[in-house]
C-alpha positions as YAML, in Angstrom:
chain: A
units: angstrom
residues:
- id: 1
  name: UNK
  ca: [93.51, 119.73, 94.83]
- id: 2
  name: UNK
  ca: [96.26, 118.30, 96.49]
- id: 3
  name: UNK
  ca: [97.86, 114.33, 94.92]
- id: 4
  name: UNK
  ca: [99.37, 113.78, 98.57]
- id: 5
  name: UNK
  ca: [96.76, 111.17, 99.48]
- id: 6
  name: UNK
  ca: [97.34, 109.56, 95.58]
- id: 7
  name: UNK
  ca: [101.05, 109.25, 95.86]
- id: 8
  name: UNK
  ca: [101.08, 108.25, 99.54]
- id: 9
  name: UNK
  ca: [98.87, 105.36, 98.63]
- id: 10
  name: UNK
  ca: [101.92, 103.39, 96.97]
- id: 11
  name: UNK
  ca: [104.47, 104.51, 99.65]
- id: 12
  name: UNK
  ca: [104.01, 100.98, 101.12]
- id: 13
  name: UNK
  ca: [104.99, 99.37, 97.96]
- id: 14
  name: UNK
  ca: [107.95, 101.51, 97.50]
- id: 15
  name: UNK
  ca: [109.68, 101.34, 100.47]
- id: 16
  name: UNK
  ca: [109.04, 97.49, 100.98]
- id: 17
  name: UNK
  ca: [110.96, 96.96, 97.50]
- id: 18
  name: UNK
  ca: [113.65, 99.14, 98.32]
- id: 19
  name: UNK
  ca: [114.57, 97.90, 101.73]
- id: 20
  name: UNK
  ca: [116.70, 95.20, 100.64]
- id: 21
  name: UNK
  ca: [118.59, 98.34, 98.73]
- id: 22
  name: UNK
  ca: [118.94, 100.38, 101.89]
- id: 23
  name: UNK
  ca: [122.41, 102.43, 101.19]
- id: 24
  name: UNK
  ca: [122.67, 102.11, 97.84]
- id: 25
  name: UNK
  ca: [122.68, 104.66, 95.24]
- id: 26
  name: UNK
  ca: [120.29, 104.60, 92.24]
- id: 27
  name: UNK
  ca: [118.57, 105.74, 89.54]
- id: 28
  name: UNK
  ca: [115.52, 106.68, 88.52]
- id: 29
  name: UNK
  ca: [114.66, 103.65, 86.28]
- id: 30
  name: UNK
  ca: [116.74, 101.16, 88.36]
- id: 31
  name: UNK
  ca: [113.93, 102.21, 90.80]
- id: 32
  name: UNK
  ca: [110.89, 101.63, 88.69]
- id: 33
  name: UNK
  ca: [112.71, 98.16, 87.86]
- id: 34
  name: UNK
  ca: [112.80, 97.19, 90.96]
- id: 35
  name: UNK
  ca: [109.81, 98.32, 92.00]
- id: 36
  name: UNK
  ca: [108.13, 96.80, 89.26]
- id: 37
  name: UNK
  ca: [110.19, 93.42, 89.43]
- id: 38
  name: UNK
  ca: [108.31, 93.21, 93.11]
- id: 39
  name: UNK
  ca: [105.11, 94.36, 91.57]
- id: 40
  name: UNK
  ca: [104.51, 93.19, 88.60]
- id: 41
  name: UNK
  ca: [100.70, 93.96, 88.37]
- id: 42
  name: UNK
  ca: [101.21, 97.78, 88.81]
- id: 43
  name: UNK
  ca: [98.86, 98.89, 85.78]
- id: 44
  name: UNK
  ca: [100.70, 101.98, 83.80]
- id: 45
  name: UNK
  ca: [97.88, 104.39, 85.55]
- id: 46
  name: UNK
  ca: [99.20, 103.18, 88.82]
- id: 47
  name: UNK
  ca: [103.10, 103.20, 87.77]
- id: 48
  name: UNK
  ca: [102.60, 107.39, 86.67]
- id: 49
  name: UNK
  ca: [101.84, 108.01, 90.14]
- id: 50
  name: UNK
  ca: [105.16, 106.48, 91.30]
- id: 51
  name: UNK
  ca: [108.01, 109.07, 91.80]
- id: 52
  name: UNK
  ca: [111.08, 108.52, 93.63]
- id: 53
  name: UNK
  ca: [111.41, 112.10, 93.95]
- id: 54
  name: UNK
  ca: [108.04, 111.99, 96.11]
- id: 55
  name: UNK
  ca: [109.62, 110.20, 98.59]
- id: 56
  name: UNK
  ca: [112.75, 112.39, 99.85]
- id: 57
  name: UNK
  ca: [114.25, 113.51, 102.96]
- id: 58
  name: UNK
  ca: [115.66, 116.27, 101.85]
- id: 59
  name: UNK
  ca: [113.65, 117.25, 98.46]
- id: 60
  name: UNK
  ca: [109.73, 118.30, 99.30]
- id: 61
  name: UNK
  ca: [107.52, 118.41, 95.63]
- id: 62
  name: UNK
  ca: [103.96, 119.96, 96.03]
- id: 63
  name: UNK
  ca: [101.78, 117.02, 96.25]
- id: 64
  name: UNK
  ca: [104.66, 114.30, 97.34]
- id: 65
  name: UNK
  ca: [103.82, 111.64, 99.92]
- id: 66
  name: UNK
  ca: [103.41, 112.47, 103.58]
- id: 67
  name: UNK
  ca: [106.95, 111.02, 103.97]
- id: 68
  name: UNK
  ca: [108.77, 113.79, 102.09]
- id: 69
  name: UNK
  ca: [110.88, 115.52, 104.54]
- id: 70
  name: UNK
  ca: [110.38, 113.11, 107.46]
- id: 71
  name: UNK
  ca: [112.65, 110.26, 109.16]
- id: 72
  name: UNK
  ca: [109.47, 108.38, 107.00]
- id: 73
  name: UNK
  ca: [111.27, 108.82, 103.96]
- id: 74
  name: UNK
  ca: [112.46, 105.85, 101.42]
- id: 75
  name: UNK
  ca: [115.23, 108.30, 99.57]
- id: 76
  name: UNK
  ca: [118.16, 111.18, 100.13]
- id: 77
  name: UNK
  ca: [118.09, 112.74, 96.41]
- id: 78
  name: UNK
  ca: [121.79, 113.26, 95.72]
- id: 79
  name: UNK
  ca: [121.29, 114.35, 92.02]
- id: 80
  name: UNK
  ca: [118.68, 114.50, 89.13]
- id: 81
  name: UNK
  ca: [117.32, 111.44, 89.04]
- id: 82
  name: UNK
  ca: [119.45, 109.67, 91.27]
- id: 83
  name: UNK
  ca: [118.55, 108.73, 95.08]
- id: 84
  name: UNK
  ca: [120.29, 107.27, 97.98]
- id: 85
  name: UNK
  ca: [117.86, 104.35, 99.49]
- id: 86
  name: UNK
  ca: [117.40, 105.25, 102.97]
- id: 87
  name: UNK
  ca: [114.33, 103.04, 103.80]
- id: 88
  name: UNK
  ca: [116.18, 101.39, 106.35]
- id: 89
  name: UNK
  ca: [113.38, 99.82, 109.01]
- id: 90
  name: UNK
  ca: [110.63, 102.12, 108.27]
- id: 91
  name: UNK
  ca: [108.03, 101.89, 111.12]
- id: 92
  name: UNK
  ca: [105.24, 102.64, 108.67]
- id: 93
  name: UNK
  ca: [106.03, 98.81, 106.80]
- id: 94
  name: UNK
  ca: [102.94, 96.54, 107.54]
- id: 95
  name: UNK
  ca: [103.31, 92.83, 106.87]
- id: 96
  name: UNK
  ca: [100.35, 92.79, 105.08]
- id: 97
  name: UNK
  ca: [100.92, 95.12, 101.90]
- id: 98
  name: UNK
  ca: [97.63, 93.95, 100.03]
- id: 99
  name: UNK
  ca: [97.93, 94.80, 96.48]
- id: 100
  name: UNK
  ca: [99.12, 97.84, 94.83]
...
């Protein structure tokens, strides 16, 4: 069984609260607290699907979002745990997000 359609279903949320981040470097749980500032209703199920690490350019997990290794991507892992935001204008951004 393969969690790529789980974990892509919150790419949407991710990248639209890291776009205003685009170039920074962060961490793991500066991530999440973001994220989580934006989205405040994510239940705990939800939130343990959420992995920046999912969501690379240049890092592919088994199982990560359909983004992972494309120009789609929200992060550049530089480290461990810590990501370079490189959401910029993602083409895949709706307007209407609906709810997580």
């Amino acid at each position: 069984m393969s969690y790529t359609p789980v974990v892509s279903k919150y790419h949407k949320f991710l990248a639209s609260a890291m776009m205003p981040y685009n170039g920074q470097t962060l961490k793991k749980h500066e991530i999440m607290a973001v994220l989580l500032a934006k989205y405040p209703g994510l239940s705990e199920k939800q939130r343990q699907w959420i992995f920046p690490s999912d969501h690379c350019e240049n890092h592919v997990c088994k199982g990560a979002c359909d983004c992972a290794g494309s120009q789609n991507a929200i992060f550049r892992q530089v480290s461990r745990g810590t990501y370079i935001v490189v959401v910029g204008d993602t083409p895949c951004i709706g307007t209407d997000l609906g709810h997580p």
